[in-house]
Amino acid sequence: MSLSSIENIFSESLCPTGTFVNLRELRLSYNLLSRLNRDDLRFAPYLEKLFLNNNQIKAVDEAFKIGSRIKVLDLSHNQISYLSKGIFSSGALKRKQNETLQLSELHLQNNSLRNIPSFGDGNQVAIILPHLVLLNLSRNAIAWNGQSSKQLSPFASLPNLVALDLSHNEITNFNNSGDKKDRRISLL
């Protein structure tokens, strides 16, 4: 049996929807997971912490649904090279209408990201992750010269972000003076 996805471990036949209604934390670290499928977490509707670090995940499909109750998501130490634009608004962290994501910590360090993911809905007006306070993007391959103030725009839709780790990337200049909203961020 291949254990390349959560679905293989928690199949519908073994764990019907809502099987673990009391499960709040799931640790699947240090496995061989390589993909995240659409309904992988249907068995745990009230999950708050999900640790998928140190796997072989290459991409997070926009169809992957993580409940709005998730507060901590750790996807560090994988092989993720790209997160599609708007993944937090209309894709992977899909929410019901008028439902706010509770995500407060997002760990994406030690992946292969080349760009800062978009945390807006495309027009940067809607606040998609209003509770996010910690974002770790360290040890990726993010190239950034700091010349354009638009490069900081991914953080403009994160009103409560207080800790941002961009260390060990390919950043040559960080100019944070262009956007007053982003002066509140502490670089770790």
Coordinates of N, CA, C and O in Angstrom, one line a residue:
M1 N 0.8 -1.2 0.0 CA 0.0 0.0 0.0 C 0.9 1.2 0.0 O 1.8 1.4 0.8
S2 N 0.6 2.1 -0.9 CA 1.4 3.4 -1.0 C 0.8 4.4 0.0 O -0.4 4.5 0.2
L3 N 1.7 5.0 0.7 CA 1.3 6.0 1.7 C 1.7 7.4 1.2 O 2.2 8.2 2.0
S4 N 1.5 7.6 0.0 CA 1.9 8.9 -0.6 C 0.9 10.0 -0.3 O 1.2 11.2 -0.6
S5 N -0.2 9.7 0.1 CA -1.2 10.8 0.5 C -1.9 10.4 1.8 O -2.0 9.3 2.2
I6 N -2.5 11.4 2.4 CA -3.3 11.2 3.6 C -4.5 10.3 3.3 O -4.9 9.5 4.1
E7 N -5.0 10.5 2.1 CA -6.2 9.7 1.7 C -5.9 8.2 1.8 O -6.8 7.4 2.2
N8 N -4.7 7.8 1.5 CA -4.3 6.4 1.6 C -4.3 5.9 3.1 O -4.5 4.7 3.4
I9 N -4.0 6.8 4.0 CA -4.0 6.4 5.4 C -5.4 6.5 6.0 O -5.8 5.6 6.7
F10 N -6.1 7.6 5.7 CA -7.5 7.8 6.2 C -8.5 7.6 5.1 O -9.2 8.6 4.8
S11 N -8.6 6.5 4.5 CA -9.5 6.3 3.4 C -11.0 6.4 3.9 O -11.3 6.2 5.1
E12 N -11.9 6.7 3.0 CA -13.3 6.9 3.3 C -13.9 5.6 3.9 O -14.7 5.7 4.8
S13 N -13.4 4.5 3.5 CA -13.9 3.2 4.0 C -13.4 3.0 5.5 O -14.2 2.4 6.3
L14 N -12.2 3.5 5.8 CA -11.7 3.3 7.2 C -12.2 4.4 8.1 O -12.4 4.2 9.3
C15 N -12.2 5.6 7.6 CA -12.6 6.8 8.4 C -13.6 7.7 7.6 O -13.2 8.6 6.9
P16 N -14.9 7.4 7.7 CA -15.9 8.2 7.1 C -15.8 9.6 7.6 O -15.3 9.9 8.6
T17 N -16.4 10.5 6.8 CA -16.5 11.9 7.2 C -16.9 12.1 8.6 O -17.9 11.5 9.1
G18 N -16.1 12.9 9.4 CA -16.4 13.2 10.7 C -16.1 12.1 11.8 O -16.5 12.2 12.9
T19 N -15.2 11.2 11.4 CA -14.8 10.1 12.3 C -14.2 10.6 13.5 O -14.5 10.2 14.6
F20 N -13.2 11.6 13.4 CA -12.5 12.1 14.5 C -13.0 13.5 14.8 O -12.2 14.5 14.7
V21 N -14.2 13.7 15.3 CA -14.7 15.0 15.5 C -14.0 15.7 16.7 O -14.1 16.9 16.8
N22 N -13.4 14.9 17.5 CA -12.7 15.5 18.7 C -11.2 15.8 18.4 O -10.5 16.3 19.3
L23 N -10.7 15.4 17.3 CA -9.3 15.5 16.9 C -9.0 17.0 16.7 O -9.6 17.6 15.8
R24 N -8.0 17.5 17.4 CA -7.7 18.9 17.3 C -6.3 19.1 16.7 O -6.0 20.1 16.1
E25 N -5.4 18.1 16.8 CA -4.0 18.2 16.4 C -3.7 16.9 15.7 O -3.9 15.8 16.2
L26 N -3.1 17.0 14.5 CA -2.7 15.9 13.7 C -1.2 16.1 13.3 O -0.9 17.1 12.6
R27 N -0.4 15.1 13.6 CA 1.0 15.2 13.2 C 1.3 14.0 12.3 O 1.3 12.9 12.7
L28 N 1.7 14.4 11.1 CA 2.1 13.4 10.1 C 3.5 13.8 9.6 O 3.8 13.5 8.4
S29 N 4.3 14.3 10.4 CA 5.6 14.7 10.1 C 6.5 13.4 9.9 O 6.2 12.4 10.4
Y30 N 7.6 13.6 9.1 CA 8.6 12.6 8.8 C 7.9 11.3 8.3 O 8.1 10.2 8.7
N31 N 7.1 11.5 7.2 CA 6.5 10.4 6.5 C 7.0 10.6 5.0 O 7.9 11.3 4.7
L32 N 6.3 9.9 4.1 CA 6.6 10.0 2.7 C 5.4 10.5 1.9 O 5.2 10.2 0.7
L33 N 4.7 11.4 2.5 CA 3.5 12.0 1.8 C 4.0 12.9 0.7 O 5.0 13.7 0.9
S34 N 3.4 12.8 -0.5 CA 3.9 13.6 -1.6 C 2.8 14.5 -2.2 O 3.1 15.3 -3.0
R35 N 1.6 14.3 -1.8 CA 0.5 15.1 -2.3 C -0.6 15.3 -1.3 O -0.7 14.5 -0.4
L36 N -1.4 16.3 -1.5 CA -2.5 16.6 -0.6 C -3.7 16.7 -1.5 O -3.8 17.5 -2.4
N37 N -4.7 15.8 -1.3 CA -5.9 15.7 -2.1 C -7.1 16.5 -1.5 O -7.1 16.8 -0.4
R38 N -8.1 16.6 -2.4 CA -9.2 17.5 -2.1 C -9.9 17.2 -0.7 O -10.1 18.1 0.1
D39 N -10.2 16.0 -0.4 CA -11.0 15.7 0.8 C -10.2 15.0 1.9 O -10.7 14.3 2.7
D40 N -8.9 15.1 1.9 CA -8.0 14.4 2.8 C -8.4 14.6 4.3 O -8.1 13.7 5.1
L41 N -8.9 15.8 4.6 CA -9.1 16.0 6.0 C -10.6 16.0 6.4 O -11.0 16.4 7.5
R42 N -11.4 15.4 5.6 CA -12.9 15.3 5.9 C -13.2 14.6 7.2 O -14.2 14.8 7.8
F43 N -12.3 13.7 7.6 CA -12.5 12.9 8.8 C -12.3 13.6 10.1 O -12.7 13.2 11.1
A44 N -11.7 14.8 10.0 CA -11.4 15.6 11.2 C -11.9 17.1 11.0 O -11.1 17.9 10.8
P45 N -13.2 17.3 11.1 CA -13.7 18.7 10.7 C -13.3 19.8 11.7 O -13.4 20.9 11.3
Y46 N -12.8 19.5 12.9 CA -12.5 20.5 13.9 C -11.0 20.6 14.1 O -10.6 21.1 15.2
L47 N -10.2 20.1 13.2 CA -8.8 20.1 13.3 C -8.3 21.6 13.5 O -8.7 22.5 12.7
E48 N -7.4 21.8 14.4 CA -6.8 23.1 14.7 C -5.3 23.2 14.3 O -4.8 24.3 14.0
K49 N -4.6 22.1 14.5 CA -3.2 22.1 14.2 C -2.8 20.9 13.3 O -3.2 19.8 13.6
L50 N -2.1 21.3 12.2 CA -1.8 20.2 11.2 C -0.3 20.3 10.9 O 0.2 21.4 10.4
F51 N 0.4 19.3 11.2 CA 1.9 19.2 11.0 C 2.2 18.2 9.9 O 2.0 17.0 10.1
L52 N 2.6 18.7 8.7 CA 3.0 17.9 7.6 C 4.4 18.1 7.2 O 4.8 17.9 6.1
N53 N 5.2 18.6 8.2 CA 6.6 18.9 7.9 C 7.4 17.6 7.7 O 7.0 16.5 8.1
N54 N 8.5 17.8 7.0 CA 9.5 16.7 6.7 C 8.8 15.5 5.9 O 8.9 14.4 6.4
N55 N 8.1 15.9 4.9 CA 7.6 14.9 4.0 C 8.2 15.1 2.6 O 9.2 15.8 2.5
Q56 N 7.5 14.7 1.6 CA 8.0 14.9 0.2 C 6.9 15.6 -0.6 O 6.8 15.4 -1.8
I57 N 6.2 16.5 0.0 CA 5.1 17.3 -0.7 C 5.7 18.2 -1.7 O 6.5 19.1 -1.3
K58 N 5.3 18.1 -2.9 CA 5.8 19.0 -3.9 C 4.9 20.1 -4.3 O 5.3 21.2 -4.7
A59 N 3.6 19.9 -4.0 CA 2.6 21.0 -4.4 C 1.4 20.9 -3.5 O 1.1 19.8 -3.0
V60 N 0.8 22.0 -3.2 CA -0.5 22.0 -2.5 C -1.6 22.3 -3.6 O -1.6 23.4 -4.1
D61 N -2.3 21.4 -3.9 CA -3.4 21.5 -4.9 C -4.4 22.5 -4.4 O -4.8 22.5 -3.2
E62 N -4.9 23.4 -5.3 CA -5.9 24.4 -4.9 C -7.2 23.7 -4.4 O -8.0 24.3 -3.7
A63 N -7.4 22.4 -4.8 CA -8.6 21.7 -4.3 C -8.5 21.2 -2.9 O -9.5 20.9 -2.3
F64 N -7.2 21.2 -2.3 CA -7.0 20.7 -1.0 C -7.8 21.6 0.0 O -7.6 22.8 0.0
K65 N -8.6 21.0 0.8 CA -9.5 21.8 1.7 C -9.0 21.7 3.1 O -9.0 20.6 3.7
I66 N -8.6 22.8 3.7 CA -8.2 22.8 5.1 C -9.3 23.6 5.8 O -9.6 24.7 5.4
G67 N -9.9 23.0 6.9 CA -11.0 23.7 7.5 C -10.6 25.1 8.1 O -9.4 25.4 8.3
S68 N -11.6 25.9 8.2 CA -11.4 27.3 8.7 C -10.9 27.3 10.1 O -10.4 28.4 10.6
R69 N -11.0 26.2 10.8 CA -10.5 26.2 12.3 C -9.0 26.0 12.4 O -8.5 26.1 13.5
I70 N -8.3 25.7 11.3 CA -6.9 25.5 11.4 C -6.2 26.7 11.9 O -6.4 27.8 11.3
K71 N -5.4 26.6 13.0 CA -4.7 27.7 13.5 C -3.2 27.6 13.2 O -2.5 28.7 13.0
V72 N -2.7 26.4 13.1 CA -1.3 26.2 12.8 C -1.2 25.2 11.7 O -1.7 24.1 11.7
L73 N -0.4 25.6 10.6 CA -0.2 24.8 9.5 C 1.3 24.7 9.2 O 1.9 25.8 9.0
D74 N 1.9 23.6 9.4 CA 3.3 23.4 9.2 C 3.6 22.5 7.9 O 3.3 21.3 7.9
L75 N 4.1 23.2 6.9 CA 4.4 22.5 5.6 C 5.9 22.6 5.4 O 6.4 22.5 4.3
S76 N 6.7 22.9 6.4 CA 8.1 23.1 6.3 C 8.8 21.8 5.9 O 8.3 20.7 6.1
H77 N 10.0 21.9 5.4 CA 10.9 20.8 5.1 C 10.2 19.8 4.1 O 10.1 18.6 4.3
N78 N 9.7 20.4 3.0 CA 9.1 19.6 2.0 C 9.8 20.1 0.7 O 10.9 20.6 0.7
Q79 N 9.1 19.8 -0.5 CA 9.7 20.2 -1.8 C 8.8 21.1 -2.5 O 8.7 21.1 -3.7
I80 N 8.1 22.0 -1.8 CA 7.1 22.9 -2.4 C 7.8 24.0 -3.1 O 8.6 24.7 -2.5
S81 N 7.6 24.1 -4.4 CA 8.3 25.2 -5.2 C 7.4 26.3 -5.6 O 7.8 27.4 -6.0
Y82 N 6.1 26.1 -5.4 CA 5.1 27.1 -5.9 C 3.8 27.0 -5.2 O 3.3 25.9 -4.9
L83 N 3.2 28.1 -4.8 CA 1.9 28.2 -4.3 C 1.1 29.1 -5.2 O 1.5 30.2 -5.4
S84 N 0.1 28.6 -5.8 CA -0.6 29.4 -6.8 C -1.3 30.6 -6.2 O -1.6 30.7 -5.0
K85 N -1.4 31.6 -7.1 CA -2.0 32.9 -6.7 C -3.4 32.7 -6.1 O -4.2 32.1 -6.7
G86 N -3.7 33.3 -5.0 CA -5.0 33.2 -4.4 C -5.3 31.9 -3.7 O -6.4 31.6 -3.4
I87 N -4.3 31.1 -3.5 CA -4.5 29.8 -2.9 C -5.2 29.9 -1.5 O -6.0 29.0 -1.1
F88 N -5.0 30.9 -0.8 CA -5.6 31.1 0.5 C -7.0 31.7 0.5 O -7.7 31.6 1.4
S89 N -7.3 32.2 -0.7 CA -8.7 32.8 -0.8 C -9.7 31.9 -1.5 O -10.8 31.8 -1.1
S90 N -9.2 31.2 -2.5 CA -10.2 30.4 -3.3 C -9.8 29.0 -3.5 O -10.5 28.2 -4.1
G91 N -8.7 28.6 -2.9 CA -8.2 27.3 -3.1 C -8.0 26.5 -1.9 O -8.9 26.1 -1.2
A92 N -6.7 26.2 -1.6 CA -6.4 25.2 -0.6 C -7.1 25.4 0.8 O -7.5 24.5 1.4
L93 N -7.2 26.7 1.2 CA -7.8 27.0 2.5 C -9.2 27.5 2.2 O -9.6 28.5 2.8
K94 N -9.9 26.8 1.4 CA -11.2 27.2 1.0 C -12.1 27.3 2.2 O -12.2 26.4 3.0
R95 N -12.9 28.4 2.2 CA -13.9 28.5 3.3 C -15.3 28.8 2.8 O -15.5 29.1 1.6
K96 N -16.2 28.6 3.6 CA -17.6 28.8 3.3 C -17.8 30.3 3.2 O -17.0 31.1 3.8
Q97 N -18.9 30.7 2.6 CA -19.2 32.2 2.5 C -19.2 32.8 3.8 O -19.8 32.3 4.8
N98 N -18.6 33.9 4.0 CA -18.5 34.7 5.2 C -17.8 34.0 6.4 O -18.0 34.4 7.5
E99 N -17.0 33.0 6.1 CA -16.3 32.3 7.1 C -14.8 32.8 7.1 O -14.2 32.8 6.0
T100 N -14.3 33.1 8.2 CA -13.0 33.7 8.3 C -12.0 32.6 8.7 O -12.3 31.8 9.7
L101 N -10.9 32.5 8.0 CA -9.8 31.5 8.4 C -9.2 31.9 9.7 O -8.9 33.1 10.0
Q102 N -8.9 31.0 10.6 CA -8.4 31.2 11.9 C -6.8 31.1 11.9 O -6.2 31.2 13.0
L103 N -6.2 30.8 10.8 CA -4.8 30.5 10.7 C -4.0 31.6 11.3 O -4.1 32.8 10.9
S104 N -3.2 31.2 12.3 CA -2.3 32.2 13.0 C -0.8 32.0 12.8 O 0.0 32.9 12.9
E105 N -0.5 30.7 12.4 CA 0.9 30.4 12.1 C 1.0 29.6 10.9 O 0.3 28.6 10.7
L106 N 1.9 30.0 10.0 CA 2.1 29.3 8.7 C 3.6 29.1 8.5 O 4.4 30.1 8.5
H107 N 4.0 27.9 8.5 CA 5.4 27.5 8.4 C 5.7 26.9 7.0 O 5.2 25.8 6.7
L108 N 6.4 27.6 6.2 CA 6.8 27.2 4.9 C 8.3 27.1 4.7 O 8.8 27.1 3.5
Q109 N 9.1 27.2 5.8 CA 10.5 27.2 5.6 C 11.1 25.9 5.1 O 10.4 24.8 5.2
N110 N 12.3 25.9 4.6 CA 13.0 24.8 4.0 C 12.2 24.1 2.9 O 12.0 22.9 2.9
N111 N 11.7 24.9 2.0 CA 11.1 24.4 0.8 C 11.9 24.9 -0.4 O 13.0 25.3 -0.3
S112 N 11.3 25.0 -1.6 CA 11.9 25.5 -2.8 C 11.2 26.6 -3.4 O 11.2 26.8 -4.6
L113 N 10.5 27.4 -2.6 CA 9.7 28.6 -3.0 C 10.7 29.6 -3.7 O 11.7 29.9 -3.1
R114 N 10.3 30.1 -4.9 CA 11.1 31.1 -5.5 C 10.5 32.5 -5.4 O 11.2 33.5 -5.7
N115 N 9.2 32.5 -5.1 CA 8.5 33.8 -4.9 C 7.7 33.8 -3.6 O 7.4 32.7 -3.1
I116 N 7.4 35.0 -3.2 CA 6.6 35.1 -2.0 C 5.2 34.8 -2.4 O 4.7 35.4 -3.4
P117 N 4.5 33.9 -1.7 CA 3.1 33.5 -2.1 C 2.2 34.7 -1.9 O 2.5 35.7 -1.2
S118 N 1.1 34.7 -2.7 CA 0.1 35.8 -2.6 C -0.8 35.5 -1.5 O -1.4 34.4 -1.5
F119 N -1.0 36.4 -0.6 CA -1.9 36.2 0.5 C -3.2 37.0 0.4 O -3.9 37.2 1.3
G120 N -3.5 37.5 -0.8 CA -4.7 38.3 -1.1 C -5.6 37.6 -2.0 O -5.4 36.5 -2.4
D121 N -6.7 38.3 -2.3 CA -7.7 37.7 -3.2 C -7.5 38.2 -4.6 O -8.4 38.0 -5.4
G122 N -6.4 38.7 -5.0 CA -6.2 39.2 -6.3 C -6.3 40.7 -6.4 O -5.4 41.4 -7.0
N123 N -7.2 41.3 -5.7 CA -7.3 42.8 -5.7 C -6.7 43.4 -4.4 O -6.7 44.6 -4.2
Q124 N -6.2 42.6 -3.5 CA -5.5 43.0 -2.3 C -6.4 43.8 -1.4 O -5.9 44.5 -0.5
V125 N -7.7 43.8 -1.6 CA -8.6 44.6 -0.7 C -9.1 43.7 0.4 O -9.1 44.0 1.6
A126 N -9.5 42.5 0.1 CA -10.0 41.6 1.1 C -8.9 41.0 2.0 O -7.8 40.8 1.5
I127 N -9.2 40.9 3.2 CA -8.3 40.3 4.2 C -8.6 38.9 4.3 O -9.6 38.5 4.9
I128 N -7.7 38.0 3.8 CA -8.0 36.6 3.7 C -7.5 35.9 5.0 O -8.1 35.0 5.5
L129 N -6.4 36.3 5.5 CA -5.8 35.7 6.7 C -5.7 36.7 7.9 O -4.6 37.1 8.2
P130 N -6.8 37.1 8.4 CA -6.8 38.2 9.4 C -6.1 37.9 10.7 O -5.8 38.8 11.5
H131 N -5.9 36.6 11.0 CA -5.4 36.2 12.3 C -3.9 35.8 12.2 O -3.3 35.4 13.2
L132 N -3.3 35.8 11.0 CA -2.0 35.3 10.8 C -1.0 36.3 11.5 O -1.0 37.5 11.2
V133 N -0.2 35.8 12.5 CA 0.7 36.6 13.2 C 2.2 36.1 12.9 O 3.1 36.9 13.1
L134 N 2.4 34.9 12.5 CA 3.7 34.3 12.2 C 3.7 33.7 10.9 O 2.9 32.8 10.6
L135 N 4.7 34.1 10.1 CA 4.9 33.6 8.7 C 6.4 33.3 8.6 O 7.2 34.2 8.6
N136 N 6.7 32.0 8.4 CA 8.1 31.6 8.2 C 8.4 31.2 6.8 O 7.8 30.1 6.4
L137 N 9.1 32.0 6.0 CA 9.5 31.7 4.7 C 11.0 31.5 4.5 O 11.6 31.6 3.4
S138 N 11.7 31.2 5.6 CA 13.1 31.1 5.6 C 13.6 29.9 4.9 O 12.8 28.9 4.7
R139 N 14.8 29.9 4.4 CA 15.5 28.8 3.8 C 14.7 28.3 2.6 O 14.5 27.1 2.4
N140 N 14.4 29.2 1.7 CA 13.8 28.9 0.4 C 14.7 29.4 -0.6 O 15.9 29.7 -0.3
A141 N 14.2 29.7 -1.8 CA 15.1 30.2 -2.9 C 14.4 31.5 -3.4 O 14.5 31.8 -4.6
I142 N 13.8 32.3 -2.5 CA 13.1 33.5 -2.8 C 14.1 34.6 -3.2 O 15.0 35.0 -2.5
A143 N 14.0 35.0 -4.5 CA 14.9 36.1 -5.0 C 14.1 37.4 -4.9 O 13.0 37.5 -5.3
W144 N 14.8 38.4 -4.4 CA 14.1 39.7 -4.2 C 15.2 40.8 -4.1 O 16.2 40.6 -3.3
N145 N 15.0 41.8 -4.8 CA 16.0 42.9 -4.7 C 15.5 44.1 -4.0 O 16.2 45.1 -3.8
G146 N 14.2 44.1 -3.6 CA 13.7 45.2 -2.8 C 13.4 46.5 -3.6 O 13.1 47.5 -3.0
Q147 N 13.6 46.5 -4.9 CA 13.5 47.7 -5.7 C 12.1 48.2 -5.8 O 11.8 49.4 -5.9
S148 N 11.1 47.2 -5.9 CA 9.7 47.6 -6.1 C 8.9 47.5 -4.8 O 9.0 46.5 -4.1
S149 N 8.2 48.5 -4.5 CA 7.3 48.5 -3.3 C 6.2 47.4 -3.5 O 5.6 47.0 -2.6
K150 N 5.9 47.1 -4.8 CA 4.9 46.1 -5.0 C 5.3 44.7 -4.5 O 4.5 43.8 -4.3
Q151 N 6.6 44.5 -4.3 CA 7.1 43.2 -3.8 C 6.6 43.0 -2.4 O 6.5 41.9 -1.9
L152 N 6.3 44.0 -1.6 CA 5.8 43.9 -0.3 C 4.3 43.7 -0.2 O 3.7 43.4 0.8
S153 N 3.6 43.9 -1.4 CA 2.2 43.8 -1.4 C 1.6 42.5 -0.9 O 0.5 42.5 -0.4
P154 N 2.3 41.4 -1.0 CA 1.7 40.1 -0.4 C 1.5 40.3 1.1 O 0.6 39.6 1.6
F155 N 2.2 41.1 1.8 CA 2.0 41.3 3.2 C 1.0 42.3 3.6 O 0.6 42.4 4.7
A156 N 0.5 43.1 2.6 CA -0.4 44.2 2.9 C -1.8 43.6 3.4 O -2.5 44.3 4.1
S157 N -2.1 42.4 2.9 CA -3.4 41.8 3.3 C -3.3 41.0 4.6 O -4.1 40.1 4.8
L158 N -2.2 41.1 5.3 CA -2.0 40.4 6.6 C -1.9 41.4 7.7 O -0.8 41.7 8.2
P159 N -3.0 41.9 8.2 CA -3.1 43.0 9.1 C -2.5 42.8 10.5 O -2.0 43.7 11.1
N160 N -2.4 41.5 10.9 CA -1.9 41.2 12.2 C -0.6 40.5 12.2 O -0.1 40.0 13.3
L161 N 0.1 40.5 11.1 CA 1.4 39.8 11.0 C 2.4 40.6 11.8 O 2.6 41.8 11.6
V162 N 3.1 39.9 12.8 CA 4.1 40.5 13.6 C 5.4 39.9 13.5 O 6.4 40.5 13.9
A163 N 5.5 38.6 13.0 CA 6.7 37.9 12.9 C 6.9 37.4 11.5 O 6.0 36.6 11.0
L164 N 7.9 37.8 10.7 CA 8.1 37.4 9.4 C 9.6 36.9 9.3 O 10.5 37.7 9.5
D165 N 9.8 35.7 8.9 CA 11.2 35.2 8.8 C 11.5 34.9 7.3 O 10.9 34.1 6.7
L166 N 12.3 35.8 6.7 CA 12.8 35.6 5.3 C 14.3 35.3 5.3 O 14.9 35.5 4.2
S167 N 14.8 34.9 6.3 CA 16.3 34.6 6.4 C 16.6 33.4 5.5 O 15.8 32.6 5.1
H168 N 17.9 33.4 5.0 CA 18.5 32.4 4.2 C 17.7 32.2 2.9 O 17.4 31.1 2.5
N169 N 17.5 33.3 2.2 CA 16.9 33.3 0.9 C 17.9 34.1 0.0 O 19.0 34.3 0.4
E170 N 17.5 34.5 -1.2 CA 18.3 35.2 -2.1 C 17.9 36.7 -2.2 O 17.9 37.3 -3.2
I171 N 17.6 37.3 -1.0 CA 17.2 38.7 -0.9 C 18.4 39.6 -0.9 O 19.3 39.4 0.0
T172 N 18.5 40.5 -1.8 CA 19.7 41.4 -1.8 C 19.4 42.8 -1.2 O 20.4 43.5 -0.8
N173 N 18.2 43.2 -1.0 CA 17.8 44.4 -0.5 C 16.4 44.4 0.1 O 15.5 43.9 -0.6
F174 N 16.2 44.8 1.3 CA 14.9 44.8 1.9 C 14.6 46.3 2.3 O 15.1 46.8 3.2
N175 N 13.7 46.9 1.5 CA 13.3 48.3 1.7 C 11.9 48.2 2.1 O 11.0 48.0 1.3
N176 N 11.6 48.4 3.4 CA 10.3 48.3 4.0 C 9.7 49.7 4.2 O 8.7 49.8 4.9
S177 N 10.3 50.8 3.7 CA 9.8 52.1 4.0 C 8.6 52.6 3.1 O 8.0 53.6 3.4
G178 N 8.4 51.8 2.1 CA 7.4 52.3 1.1 C 5.9 52.1 1.6 O 5.1 52.9 1.1
D179 N 5.7 51.2 2.5 CA 4.3 51.0 2.9 C 4.1 51.1 4.4 O 4.7 50.3 5.1
K180 N 3.4 52.1 4.8 CA 3.3 52.3 6.3 C 2.6 51.1 7.0 O 2.9 50.9 8.1
K181 N 1.7 50.4 6.3 CA 1.1 49.3 6.9 C 2.1 48.2 7.3 O 1.9 47.5 8.3
D182 N 3.2 48.1 6.5 CA 4.1 47.0 6.8 C 5.2 47.4 7.7 O 6.1 46.6 8.0
R183 N 5.2 48.5 8.3 CA 6.2 48.9 9.3 C 6.1 48.2 10.6 O 7.0 48.1 11.4
R184 N 4.9 47.6 10.8 CA 4.7 46.8 12.0 C 5.3 45.5 12.1 O 5.3 44.8 13.1
I185 N 5.8 45.0 10.9 CA 6.4 43.7 10.8 C 7.8 43.6 11.5 O 8.6 44.5 11.2
S186 N 8.0 42.6 12.3 CA 9.3 42.4 12.8 C 10.0 41.3 12.0 O 9.5 40.2 11.9
L187 N 11.1 41.6 11.5 CA 11.9 40.6 10.7 C 12.7 39.8 11.7 O 13.4 40.3 12.6
L188 N 12.5 38.5 11.6 CA 13.2 37.6 12.6 C 14.6 37.2 12.0 O 14.8 37.1 10.9

